[in-house]
């Protein structure tokens, strides 16, 4: 049975495990008076939100069509609508492109690219019927100037950026806004996830002399000057909730420098990244 939402904005966010960007975004949307559908593969990872009436917790695996449809059905039954979809769920993948197992590539793209596509295709008919809605795709500044040791992850995020650009134009006639959110280096649990992912990789062969540099790449975004997740989330939510949200929003450590790097000649960019990543 549909629950009366009193005109409050209903926001659905993927990847809300505690310690991540999605969790910080969920709290920031709730602080602005929104009703937040916080999702993750395991609801226990969001246990701290459980008894807060501003949150509706749902188990959702973005790699499963059945899981997506089930969660969406529950949300529409409870609230009657979804005003904002935030595709945040993502997985890291650290290693040289020539030696990362194909299965790791597939898992990365299935989560970071096909996951958002599953949610988008499930939600758009509903939003289009109302001639209203917002879709937010969370990308990465690494896609602006791809460097070594994270090619699979960066490629998946670059594909999501490109997808958002097409989607923004295609959904305009239906009153649906599309925003690409591009986080810089934000304090989160991605460093631990990246290390765990890296440690599951096979021993590097061609790149055994680069083992230390590759491992260092896993925690690069979690340096002492990384932007607190709460600060990033507050700024992002302010932008998304505007009547006309921006098509592109970037914030956090390295966001400015990576935007500049995007415009540099390739030989200069390559020189900088080789030095930085010890390649």
GROMACS .gro file of C-alpha atoms in nm:
model
  279
    1UNK     CA    1   0.000   0.000   0.000
    2UNK     CA    2   0.130   0.344  -0.097
    3UNK     CA    3   0.256   0.557   0.191
    4UNK     CA    4   0.170   0.928   0.185
    5UNK     CA    5   0.495   1.116   0.126
    6UNK     CA    6   0.349   1.466   0.178
    7UNK     CA    7   0.521   1.610  -0.127
    8UNK     CA    8   0.867   1.514   0.001
    9UNK     CA    9   1.127   1.419  -0.260
   10UNK     CA   10   1.174   1.042  -0.288
   11UNK     CA   11   1.538   0.955  -0.358
   12UNK     CA   12   1.665   0.606  -0.443
   13UNK     CA   13   2.040   0.550  -0.401
   14UNK     CA   14   2.243   0.239  -0.485
   15UNK     CA   15   2.553   0.135  -0.292
   16UNK     CA   16   2.477   0.278   0.053
   17UNK     CA   17   2.710   0.063   0.261
   18UNK     CA   18   2.830   0.248   0.570
   19UNK     CA   19   3.163   0.423   0.511
   20UNK     CA   20   3.097   0.487   0.141
   21UNK     CA   21   2.990   0.787  -0.067
   22UNK     CA   22   2.639   0.643  -0.108
   23UNK     CA   23   2.588   0.632   0.267
   24UNK     CA   24   2.702   0.995   0.301
   25UNK     CA   25   2.468   1.095   0.016
   26UNK     CA   26   2.177   0.913   0.184
   27UNK     CA   27   2.231   1.108   0.506
   28UNK     CA   28   2.271   1.438   0.319
   29UNK     CA   29   1.946   1.389   0.123
   30UNK     CA   30   1.764   1.297   0.445
   31UNK     CA   31   1.901   1.611   0.613
   32UNK     CA   32   1.732   1.811   0.335
   33UNK     CA   33   1.395   1.656   0.417
   34UNK     CA   34   1.392   1.387   0.149
   35UNK     CA   35   1.260   1.033   0.189
   36UNK     CA   36   1.559   0.813   0.107
   37UNK     CA   37   1.550   0.461  -0.031
   38UNK     CA   38   1.895   0.340   0.072
   39UNK     CA   39   2.004   0.021  -0.102
   40UNK     CA   40   2.297  -0.218  -0.087
   41UNK     CA   41   2.358  -0.586  -0.151
   42UNK     CA   42   2.323  -0.650   0.222
   43UNK     CA   43   2.090  -0.438   0.436
   44UNK     CA   44   2.304  -0.515   0.742
   45UNK     CA   45   2.572  -0.290   0.592
   46UNK     CA   46   2.330   0.003   0.649
   47UNK     CA   47   2.216  -0.104   0.998
   48UNK     CA   48   2.274   0.242   1.146
   49UNK     CA   49   1.990   0.378   0.927
   50UNK     CA   50   1.744   0.106   1.020
   51UNK     CA   51   1.534   0.280   1.287
   52UNK     CA   52   1.529   0.621   1.120
   53UNK     CA   53   1.192   0.688   0.953
   54UNK     CA   54   1.357   0.903   0.687
   55UNK     CA   55   1.508   0.587   0.536
   56UNK     CA   56   1.355   0.288   0.361
   57UNK     CA   57   1.618   0.015   0.338
   58UNK     CA   58   1.620  -0.226   0.046
   59UNK     CA   59   1.846  -0.512  -0.054
   60UNK     CA   60   1.955  -0.452  -0.411
   61UNK     CA   61   2.223  -0.613  -0.626
   62UNK     CA   62   2.267  -0.392  -0.934
   63UNK     CA   63   2.405  -0.693  -1.126
   64UNK     CA   64   2.071  -0.872  -1.102
   65UNK     CA   65   1.772  -0.774  -1.317
   66UNK     CA   66   1.543  -0.963  -1.080
   67UNK     CA   67   1.683  -0.778  -0.776
   68UNK     CA   68   1.640  -0.441  -0.949
   69UNK     CA   69   1.278  -0.511  -1.042
   70UNK     CA   70   1.196  -0.642  -0.695
   71UNK     CA   71   1.339  -0.336  -0.518
   72UNK     CA   72   1.171  -0.096  -0.761
   73UNK     CA   73   0.837  -0.269  -0.708
   74UNK     CA   74   0.873  -0.230  -0.329
   75UNK     CA   75   0.958   0.139  -0.358
   76UNK     CA   76   0.668   0.222  -0.591
   77UNK     CA   77   0.429   0.027  -0.369
   78UNK     CA   78   0.545   0.220  -0.062
   79UNK     CA   79   0.586   0.573  -0.201
   80UNK     CA   80   0.411   0.570  -0.538
   81UNK     CA   81   0.702   0.736  -0.715
   82UNK     CA   82   1.077   0.789  -0.746
   83UNK     CA   83   1.181   1.150  -0.795
   84UNK     CA   84   1.559   1.104  -0.796
   85UNK     CA   85   1.765   0.797  -0.887
   86UNK     CA   86   2.131   0.805  -0.780
   87UNK     CA   87   2.344   0.537  -0.947
   88UNK     CA   88   2.629   0.526  -0.700
   89UNK     CA   89   2.711   0.154  -0.653
   90UNK     CA   90   3.054   0.072  -0.786
   91UNK     CA   91   3.353  -0.157  -0.743
   92UNK     CA   92   3.725  -0.080  -0.786
   93UNK     CA   93   3.967  -0.281  -0.998
   94UNK     CA   94   4.341  -0.230  -0.961
   95UNK     CA   95   4.602  -0.381  -1.194
   96UNK     CA   96   4.763  -0.350  -1.538
   97UNK     CA   97   4.520  -0.397  -1.826
   98UNK     CA   98   4.735  -0.667  -1.990
   99UNK     CA   99   4.720  -0.892  -1.682
  100UNK     CA  100   4.391  -0.822  -1.504
  101UNK     CA  101   4.174  -1.134  -1.549
  102UNK     CA  102   3.888  -1.089  -1.793
  103UNK     CA  103   3.647  -1.199  -1.518
  104UNK     CA  104   3.755  -0.895  -1.311
  105UNK     CA  105   3.690  -0.667  -1.609
  106UNK     CA  106   3.345  -0.821  -1.650
  107UNK     CA  107   3.258  -0.781  -1.282
  108UNK     CA  108   3.373  -0.417  -1.288
  109UNK     CA  109   3.166  -0.328  -1.595
  110UNK     CA  110   2.867  -0.531  -1.477
  111UNK     CA  111   2.855  -0.325  -1.158
  112UNK     CA  112   2.980   0.017  -1.269
  113UNK     CA  113   2.815   0.040  -1.612
  114UNK     CA  114   2.550  -0.227  -1.666
  115UNK     CA  115   2.424  -0.179  -1.310
  116UNK     CA  116   2.325   0.183  -1.375
  117UNK     CA  117   2.176   0.083  -1.712
  118UNK     CA  118   1.954  -0.176  -1.539
  119UNK     CA  119   1.828   0.086  -1.293
  120UNK     CA  120   1.781   0.349  -1.563
  121UNK     CA  121   1.580   0.119  -1.789
  122UNK     CA  122   1.365   0.014  -1.493
  123UNK     CA  123   1.298   0.369  -1.365
  124UNK     CA  124   1.268   0.576  -1.685
  125UNK     CA  125   0.920   0.449  -1.792
  126UNK     CA  126   0.785   0.551  -1.451
  127UNK     CA  127   0.952   0.895  -1.462
  128UNK     CA  128   0.849   0.952  -1.824
  129UNK     CA  129   0.485   0.880  -1.738
  130UNK     CA  130   0.504   1.163  -1.483
  131UNK     CA  131   0.709   1.390  -1.715
  132UNK     CA  132   0.938   1.446  -1.420
  133UNK     CA  133   1.248   1.300  -1.260
  134UNK     CA  134   1.622   1.322  -1.204
  135UNK     CA  135   1.887   1.062  -1.277
  136UNK     CA  136   2.231   1.101  -1.119
  137UNK     CA  137   2.523   0.889  -1.237
  138UNK     CA  138   2.830   0.889  -1.014
  139UNK     CA  139   3.146   0.876  -1.222
  140UNK     CA  140   3.508   0.952  -1.133
  141UNK     CA  141   3.772   1.218  -1.199
  142UNK     CA  142   4.005   0.936  -1.305
  143UNK     CA  143   3.809   0.917  -1.630
  144UNK     CA  144   3.919   1.273  -1.716
  145UNK     CA  145   4.286   1.176  -1.730
  146UNK     CA  146   4.322   0.796  -1.722
  147UNK     CA  147   4.651   0.677  -1.578
  148UNK     CA  148   4.814   0.338  -1.527
  149UNK     CA  149   4.706   0.062  -1.286
  150UNK     CA  150   4.330   0.131  -1.285
  151UNK     CA  151   4.236   0.087  -1.650
  152UNK     CA  152   3.934  -0.138  -1.593
  153UNK     CA  153   3.779   0.092  -1.331
  154UNK     CA  154   3.857   0.409  -1.525
  155UNK     CA  155   3.718   0.268  -1.850
  156UNK     CA  156   3.392   0.169  -1.677
  157UNK     CA  157   3.353   0.521  -1.537
  158UNK     CA  158   3.444   0.686  -1.869
  159UNK     CA  159   3.174   0.474  -2.034
  160UNK     CA  160   2.925   0.591  -1.769
  161UNK     CA  161   3.018   0.955  -1.838
  162UNK     CA  162   2.957   0.902  -2.209
  163UNK     CA  163   2.630   0.720  -2.143
  164UNK     CA  164   2.510   1.011  -1.928
  165UNK     CA  165   2.578   1.258  -2.209
  166UNK     CA  166   2.361   1.060  -2.450
  167UNK     CA  167   2.096   0.998  -2.189
  168UNK     CA  168   2.070   1.367  -2.097
  169UNK     CA  169   1.968   1.456  -2.452
  170UNK     CA  170   1.742   1.155  -2.499
  171UNK     CA  171   1.546   1.210  -2.177
  172UNK     CA  172   1.504   1.586  -2.210
  173UNK     CA  173   1.175   1.553  -2.404
  174UNK     CA  174   1.031   1.357  -2.108
  175UNK     CA  175   1.117   1.617  -1.845
  176UNK     CA  176   1.391   1.402  -1.692
  177UNK     CA  177   1.719   1.570  -1.590
  178UNK     CA  178   2.047   1.378  -1.601
  179UNK     CA  179   2.350   1.481  -1.395
  180UNK     CA  180   2.697   1.330  -1.401
  181UNK     CA  181   2.851   1.361  -1.055
  182UNK     CA  182   3.230   1.335  -1.067
  183UNK     CA  183   3.388   1.288  -0.723
  184UNK     CA  184   3.750   1.375  -0.664
  185UNK     CA  185   3.945   1.204  -0.386
  186UNK     CA  186   3.679   1.152  -0.118
  187UNK     CA  187   3.736   0.983   0.218
  188UNK     CA  188   3.550   0.652   0.197
  189UNK     CA  189   3.598   0.277   0.223
  190UNK     CA  190   3.708   0.253  -0.144
  191UNK     CA  191   4.073   0.228  -0.039
  192UNK     CA  192   4.004  -0.087   0.163
  193UNK     CA  193   3.788  -0.227  -0.118
  194UNK     CA  194   4.062  -0.154  -0.371
  195UNK     CA  195   4.325  -0.329  -0.158
  196UNK     CA  196   4.099  -0.631  -0.112
  197UNK     CA  197   4.036  -0.643  -0.488
  198UNK     CA  198   4.407  -0.604  -0.562
  199UNK     CA  199   4.505  -0.881  -0.320
  200UNK     CA  200   4.275  -1.125  -0.503
  201UNK     CA  201   4.462  -1.068  -0.830
  202UNK     CA  202   4.711  -1.325  -0.962
  203UNK     CA  203   5.084  -1.256  -0.928
  204UNK     CA  204   5.189  -1.002  -1.190
  205UNK     CA  205   5.430  -1.141  -1.449
  206UNK     CA  206   5.533  -0.863  -1.688
  207UNK     CA  207   5.468  -0.608  -1.415
  208UNK     CA  208   5.628  -0.777  -1.115
  209UNK     CA  209   5.878  -0.488  -1.082
  210UNK     CA  210   5.583  -0.248  -1.050
  211UNK     CA  211   5.413  -0.438  -0.765
  212UNK     CA  212   5.467  -0.160  -0.511
  213UNK     CA  213   5.343   0.116  -0.745
  214UNK     CA  214   5.034  -0.087  -0.838
  215UNK     CA  215   4.949  -0.154  -0.473
  216UNK     CA  216   4.999   0.216  -0.388
  217UNK     CA  217   4.742   0.304  -0.655
  218UNK     CA  218   4.475   0.122  -0.454
  219UNK     CA  219   4.482   0.381  -0.174
  220UNK     CA  220   4.575   0.691  -0.376
  221UNK     CA  221   4.237   0.858  -0.318
  222UNK     CA  222   4.262   0.822   0.061
  223UNK     CA  223   4.550   1.059   0.130
  224UNK     CA  224   4.567   1.310   0.418
  225UNK     CA  225   4.406   1.587   0.209
  226UNK     CA  226   4.116   1.382   0.074
  227UNK     CA  227   3.776   1.553   0.103
  228UNK     CA  228   3.549   1.430   0.387
  229UNK     CA  229   3.253   1.230   0.254
  230UNK     CA  230   3.001   1.446   0.445
  231UNK     CA  231   3.134   1.764   0.283
  232UNK     CA  232   3.121   1.612  -0.065
  233UNK     CA  233   2.769   1.476  -0.004
  234UNK     CA  234   2.632   1.810   0.123
  235UNK     CA  235   2.763   2.000  -0.181
  236UNK     CA  236   2.640   1.733  -0.422
  237UNK     CA  237   2.290   1.716  -0.273
  238UNK     CA  238   2.259   2.095  -0.286
  239UNK     CA  239   2.335   2.081  -0.660
  240UNK     CA  240   2.100   1.788  -0.733
  241UNK     CA  241   1.801   1.937  -0.550
  242UNK     CA  242   1.810   2.260  -0.751
  243UNK     CA  243   1.509   2.311  -0.977
  244UNK     CA  244   1.744   2.283  -1.275
  245UNK     CA  245   2.034   2.062  -1.163
  246UNK     CA  246   2.366   2.099  -1.348
  247UNK     CA  247   2.447   1.842  -1.618
  248UNK     CA  248   2.795   1.801  -1.467
  249UNK     CA  249   2.904   1.841  -1.105
  250UNK     CA  250   3.252   1.774  -0.973
  251UNK     CA  251   3.386   1.830  -0.624
  252UNK     CA  252   3.668   1.711  -0.400
  253UNK     CA  253   4.045   1.688  -0.391
  254UNK     CA  254   4.201   1.659  -0.739
  255UNK     CA  255   3.875   1.763  -0.911
  256UNK     CA  256   4.022   2.091  -1.040
  257UNK     CA  257   4.359   1.954  -1.141
  258UNK     CA  258   4.203   1.656  -1.321
  259UNK     CA  259   3.971   1.891  -1.511
  260UNK     CA  260   4.281   2.083  -1.623
  261UNK     CA  261   4.462   1.759  -1.711
  262UNK     CA  262   4.173   1.667  -1.939
  263UNK     CA  263   4.259   1.963  -2.162
  264UNK     CA  264   4.637   1.915  -2.167
  265UNK     CA  265   4.819   1.774  -2.472
  266UNK     CA  266   4.858   1.399  -2.430
  267UNK     CA  267   5.238   1.403  -2.415
  268UNK     CA  268   5.226   1.642  -2.116
  269UNK     CA  269   4.950   1.444  -1.945
  270UNK     CA  270   5.140   1.118  -2.000
  271UNK     CA  271   5.458   1.269  -1.856
  272UNK     CA  272   5.277   1.385  -1.540
  273UNK     CA  273   5.093   1.055  -1.486
  274UNK     CA  274   5.402   0.842  -1.545
  275UNK     CA  275   5.587   1.040  -1.277
  276UNK     CA  276   5.293   1.033  -1.035
  277UNK     CA  277   5.217   0.662  -1.077
  278UNK     CA  278   5.578   0.542  -1.104
  279UNK     CA  279   5.521   0.386  -1.442
   0.00000   0.00000   0.00000
